[in-house]
PDB file of C-alpha atoms in Angstrom:
ATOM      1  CA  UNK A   1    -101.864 -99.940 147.754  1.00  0.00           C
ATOM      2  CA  UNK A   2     -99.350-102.909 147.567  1.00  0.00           C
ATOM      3  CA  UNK A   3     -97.938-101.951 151.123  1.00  0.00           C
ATOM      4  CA  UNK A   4    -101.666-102.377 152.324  1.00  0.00           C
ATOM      5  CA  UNK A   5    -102.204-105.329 150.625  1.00  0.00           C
ATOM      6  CA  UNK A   6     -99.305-106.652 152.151  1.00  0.00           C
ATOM      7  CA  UNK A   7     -99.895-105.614 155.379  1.00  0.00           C
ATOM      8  CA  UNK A   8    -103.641-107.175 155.169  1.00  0.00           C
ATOM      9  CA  UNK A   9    -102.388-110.395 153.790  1.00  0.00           C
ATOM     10  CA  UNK A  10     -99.803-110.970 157.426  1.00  0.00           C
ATOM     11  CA  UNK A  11    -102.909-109.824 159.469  1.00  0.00           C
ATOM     12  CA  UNK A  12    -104.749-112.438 157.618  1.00  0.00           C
ATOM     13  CA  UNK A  13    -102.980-115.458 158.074  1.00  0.00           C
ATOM     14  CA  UNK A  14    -103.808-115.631 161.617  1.00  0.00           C
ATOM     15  CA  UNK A  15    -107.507-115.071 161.399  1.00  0.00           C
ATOM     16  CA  UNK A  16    -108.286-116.205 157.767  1.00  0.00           C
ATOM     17  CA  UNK A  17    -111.979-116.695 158.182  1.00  0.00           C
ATOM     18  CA  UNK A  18    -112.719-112.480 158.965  1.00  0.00           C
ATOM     19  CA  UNK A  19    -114.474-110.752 156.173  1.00  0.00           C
ATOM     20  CA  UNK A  20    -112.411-107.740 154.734  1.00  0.00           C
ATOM     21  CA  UNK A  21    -113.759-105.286 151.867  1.00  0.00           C
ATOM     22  CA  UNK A  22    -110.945-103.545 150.221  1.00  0.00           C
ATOM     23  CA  UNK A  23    -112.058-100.746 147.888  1.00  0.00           C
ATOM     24  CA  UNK A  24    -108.294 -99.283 147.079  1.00  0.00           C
ATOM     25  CA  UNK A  25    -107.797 -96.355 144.577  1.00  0.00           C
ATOM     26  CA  UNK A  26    -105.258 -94.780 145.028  1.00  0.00           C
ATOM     27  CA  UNK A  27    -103.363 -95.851 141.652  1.00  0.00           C
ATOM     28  CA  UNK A  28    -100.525 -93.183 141.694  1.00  0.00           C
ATOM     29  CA  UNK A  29     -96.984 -94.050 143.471  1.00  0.00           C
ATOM     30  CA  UNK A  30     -97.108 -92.190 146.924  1.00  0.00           C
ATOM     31  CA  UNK A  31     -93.525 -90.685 148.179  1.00  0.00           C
ATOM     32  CA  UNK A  32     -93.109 -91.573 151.857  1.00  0.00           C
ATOM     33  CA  UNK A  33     -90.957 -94.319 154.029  1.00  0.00           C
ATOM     34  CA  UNK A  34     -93.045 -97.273 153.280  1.00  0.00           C
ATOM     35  CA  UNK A  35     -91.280 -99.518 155.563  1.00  0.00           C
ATOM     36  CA  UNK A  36     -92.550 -96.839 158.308  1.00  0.00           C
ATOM     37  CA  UNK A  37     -96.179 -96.709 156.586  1.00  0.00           C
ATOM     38  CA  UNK A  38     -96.609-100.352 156.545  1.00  0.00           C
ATOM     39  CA  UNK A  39     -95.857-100.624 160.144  1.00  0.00           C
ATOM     40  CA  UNK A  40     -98.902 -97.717 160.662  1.00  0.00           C
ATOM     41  CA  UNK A  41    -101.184-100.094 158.620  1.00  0.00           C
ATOM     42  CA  UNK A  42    -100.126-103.081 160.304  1.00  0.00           C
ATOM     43  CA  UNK A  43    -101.158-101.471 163.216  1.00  0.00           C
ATOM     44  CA  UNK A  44    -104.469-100.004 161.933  1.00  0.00           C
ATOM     45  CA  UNK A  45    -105.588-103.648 160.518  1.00  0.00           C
ATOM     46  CA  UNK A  46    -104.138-105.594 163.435  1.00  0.00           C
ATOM     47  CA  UNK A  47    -106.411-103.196 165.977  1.00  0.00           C
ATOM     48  CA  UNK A  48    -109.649-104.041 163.617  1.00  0.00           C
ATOM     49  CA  UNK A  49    -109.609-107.695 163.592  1.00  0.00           C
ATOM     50  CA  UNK A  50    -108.578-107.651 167.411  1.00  0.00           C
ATOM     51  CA  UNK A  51    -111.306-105.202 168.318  1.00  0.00           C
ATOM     52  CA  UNK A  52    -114.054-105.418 165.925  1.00  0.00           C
ATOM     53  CA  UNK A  53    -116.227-107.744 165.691  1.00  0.00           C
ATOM     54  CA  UNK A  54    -115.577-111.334 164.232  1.00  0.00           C
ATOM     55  CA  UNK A  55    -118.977-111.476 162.243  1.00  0.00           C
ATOM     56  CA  UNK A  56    -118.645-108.505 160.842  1.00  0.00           C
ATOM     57  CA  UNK A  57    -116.662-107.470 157.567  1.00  0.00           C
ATOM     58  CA  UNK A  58    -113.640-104.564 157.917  1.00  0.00           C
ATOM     59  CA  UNK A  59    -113.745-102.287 155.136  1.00  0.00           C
ATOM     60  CA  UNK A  60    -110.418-100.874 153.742  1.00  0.00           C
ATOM     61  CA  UNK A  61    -110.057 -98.182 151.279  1.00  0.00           C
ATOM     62  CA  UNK A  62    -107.403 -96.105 149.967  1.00  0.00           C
ATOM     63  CA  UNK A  63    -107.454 -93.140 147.444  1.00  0.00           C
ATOM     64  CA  UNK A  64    -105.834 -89.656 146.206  1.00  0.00           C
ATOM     65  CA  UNK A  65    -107.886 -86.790 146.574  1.00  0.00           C
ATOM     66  CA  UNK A  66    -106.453 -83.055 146.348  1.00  0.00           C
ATOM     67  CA  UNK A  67    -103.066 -83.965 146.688  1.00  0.00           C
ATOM     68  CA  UNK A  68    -103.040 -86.017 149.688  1.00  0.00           C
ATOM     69  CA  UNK A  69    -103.221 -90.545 149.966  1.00  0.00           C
ATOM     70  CA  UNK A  70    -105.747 -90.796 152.063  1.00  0.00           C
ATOM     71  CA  UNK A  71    -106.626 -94.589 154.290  1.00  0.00           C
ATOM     72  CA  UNK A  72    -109.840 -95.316 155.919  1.00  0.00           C
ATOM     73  CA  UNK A  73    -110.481 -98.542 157.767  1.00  0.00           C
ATOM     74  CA  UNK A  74    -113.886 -99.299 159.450  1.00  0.00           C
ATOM     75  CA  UNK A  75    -114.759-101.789 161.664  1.00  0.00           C
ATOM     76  CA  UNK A  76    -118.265-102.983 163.594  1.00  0.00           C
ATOM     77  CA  UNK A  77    -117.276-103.135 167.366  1.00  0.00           C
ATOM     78  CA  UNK A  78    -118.012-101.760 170.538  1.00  0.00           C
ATOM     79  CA  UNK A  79    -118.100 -98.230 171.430  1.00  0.00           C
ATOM     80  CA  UNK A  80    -114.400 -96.589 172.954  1.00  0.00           C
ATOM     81  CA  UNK A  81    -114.484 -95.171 176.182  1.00  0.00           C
ATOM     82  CA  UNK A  82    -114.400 -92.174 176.559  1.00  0.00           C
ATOM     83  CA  UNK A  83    -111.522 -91.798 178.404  1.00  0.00           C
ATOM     84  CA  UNK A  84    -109.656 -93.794 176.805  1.00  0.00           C
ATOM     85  CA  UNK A  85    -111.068 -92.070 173.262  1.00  0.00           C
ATOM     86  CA  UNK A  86    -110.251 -88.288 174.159  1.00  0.00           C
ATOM     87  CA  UNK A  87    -106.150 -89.647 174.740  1.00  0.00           C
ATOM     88  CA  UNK A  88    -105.938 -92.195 172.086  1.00  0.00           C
ATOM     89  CA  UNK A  89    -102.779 -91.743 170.385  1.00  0.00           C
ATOM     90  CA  UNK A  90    -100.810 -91.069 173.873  1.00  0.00           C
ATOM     91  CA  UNK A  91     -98.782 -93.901 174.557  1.00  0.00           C
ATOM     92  CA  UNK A  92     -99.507 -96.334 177.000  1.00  0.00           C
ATOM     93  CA  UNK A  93    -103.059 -95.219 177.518  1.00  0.00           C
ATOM     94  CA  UNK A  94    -104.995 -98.384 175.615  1.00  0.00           C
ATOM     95  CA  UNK A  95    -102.885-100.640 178.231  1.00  0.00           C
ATOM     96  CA  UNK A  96    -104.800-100.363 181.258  1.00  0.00           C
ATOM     97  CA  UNK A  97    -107.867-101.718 179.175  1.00  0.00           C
ATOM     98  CA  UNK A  98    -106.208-104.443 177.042  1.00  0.00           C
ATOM     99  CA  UNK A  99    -107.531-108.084 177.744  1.00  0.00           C
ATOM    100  CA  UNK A 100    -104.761-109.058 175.733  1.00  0.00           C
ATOM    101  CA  UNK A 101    -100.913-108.253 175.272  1.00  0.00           C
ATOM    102  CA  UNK A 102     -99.421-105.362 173.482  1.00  0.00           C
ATOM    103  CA  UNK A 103     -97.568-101.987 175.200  1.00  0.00           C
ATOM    104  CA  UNK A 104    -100.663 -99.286 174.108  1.00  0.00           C
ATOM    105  CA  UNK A 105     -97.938 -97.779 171.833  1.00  0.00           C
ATOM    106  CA  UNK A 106     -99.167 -99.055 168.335  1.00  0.00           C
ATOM    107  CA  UNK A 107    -101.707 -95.771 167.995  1.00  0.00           C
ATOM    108  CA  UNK A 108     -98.847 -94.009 169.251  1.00  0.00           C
ATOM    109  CA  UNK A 109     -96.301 -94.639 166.924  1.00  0.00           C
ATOM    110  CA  UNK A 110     -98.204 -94.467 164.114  1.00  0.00           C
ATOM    111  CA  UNK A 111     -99.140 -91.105 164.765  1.00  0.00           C
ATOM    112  CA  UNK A 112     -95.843 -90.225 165.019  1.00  0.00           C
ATOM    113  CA  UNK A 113     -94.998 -91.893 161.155  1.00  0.00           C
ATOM    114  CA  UNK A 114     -98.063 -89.716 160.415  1.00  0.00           C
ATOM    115  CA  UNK A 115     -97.210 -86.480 161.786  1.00  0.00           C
ATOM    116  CA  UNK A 116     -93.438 -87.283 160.200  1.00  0.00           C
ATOM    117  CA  UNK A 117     -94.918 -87.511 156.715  1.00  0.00           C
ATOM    118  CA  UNK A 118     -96.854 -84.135 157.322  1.00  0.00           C
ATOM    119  CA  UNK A 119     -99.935 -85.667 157.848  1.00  0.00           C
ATOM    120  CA  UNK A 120    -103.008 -86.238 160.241  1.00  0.00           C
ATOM    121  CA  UNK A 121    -105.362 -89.540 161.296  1.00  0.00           C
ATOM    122  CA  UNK A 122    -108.475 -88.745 163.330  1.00  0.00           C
ATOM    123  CA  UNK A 123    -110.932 -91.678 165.013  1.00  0.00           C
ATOM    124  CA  UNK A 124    -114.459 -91.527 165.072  1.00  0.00           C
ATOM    125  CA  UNK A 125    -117.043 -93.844 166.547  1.00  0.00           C
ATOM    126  CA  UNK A 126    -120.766 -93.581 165.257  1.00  0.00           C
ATOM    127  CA  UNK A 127    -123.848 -96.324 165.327  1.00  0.00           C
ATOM    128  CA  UNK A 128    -121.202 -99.308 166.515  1.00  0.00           C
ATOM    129  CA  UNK A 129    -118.756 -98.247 164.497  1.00  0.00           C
ATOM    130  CA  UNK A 130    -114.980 -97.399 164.644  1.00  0.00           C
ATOM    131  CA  UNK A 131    -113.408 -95.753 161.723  1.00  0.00           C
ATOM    132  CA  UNK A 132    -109.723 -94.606 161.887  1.00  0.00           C
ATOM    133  CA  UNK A 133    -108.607 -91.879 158.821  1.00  0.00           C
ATOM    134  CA  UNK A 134    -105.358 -91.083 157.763  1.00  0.00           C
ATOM    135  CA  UNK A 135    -103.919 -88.652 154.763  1.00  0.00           C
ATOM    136  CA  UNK A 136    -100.539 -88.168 154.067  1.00  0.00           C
ATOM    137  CA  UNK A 137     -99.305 -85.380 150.950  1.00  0.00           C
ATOM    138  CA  UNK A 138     -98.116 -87.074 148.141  1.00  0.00           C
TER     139      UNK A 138
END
């Protein structure tokens, strides 16, 4: 939970007015390359305050169920494409459809850290919502 925390408090300085709920559980050390999972975080926060909606409030959690960390972050935006939504974690493939900068690799990558710590993340999109899941074994 502290390598979240960090990685929501250098996401925060540059837009301290969003709303963020953190509900974070998971209370027992996790065993991975946290330099590598805060980068995947980073990521995952940076995408919900630059795609969600500025009114609304991201919600963060974090816990340990059945031997696996598992990270949930949901935030109130608009609806993926399609499209773009069936290839998500391909590189490059957010680019096309970026207002602003960035190489469509974040998703990408951290799927990669993911995969590398035996684990899975999965999107889903429901009633204006965009929630991103990860577990990892601990």
């Amino acid at each position: 939970d502290k390598v979240i925390l960090q990685a929501l408090r250098e996401i925060q300085t540059s837009a301290p007015h969003r709303k963020v709920q953190t509900n974070l559980g998971a209370k027992h050390p996790v065993t991975c390359d946290h330099e590598r999972m805060a980068q995947v975080f980073s990521n995952l926060i940076g995408n919900s305050f630059r795609h969600g909606l500025a009114e609304n409030t991201i919600v963060i959690k974090s816990s340990i169920e059945s031997d696996r960390f598992i990270f949930q972050i949901e935030n109130d935006g608009h609806q993926i494409a399609a499209p773009i939504f069936n290839n998500l974690f391909k590189p490059f493939v957010g680019r096309k459809n970026q207002k602003e900068g960035g190489l469509g690799l974040g998703l990408y990558i951290s799927k990669q850290i993911i995969t590398a710590h035996s684990g899975d993340i999965h999107v889903k999109c429901f009633d204006e919502k965009v929630v991103f899941t990860l577990w990892i074994p601990i």
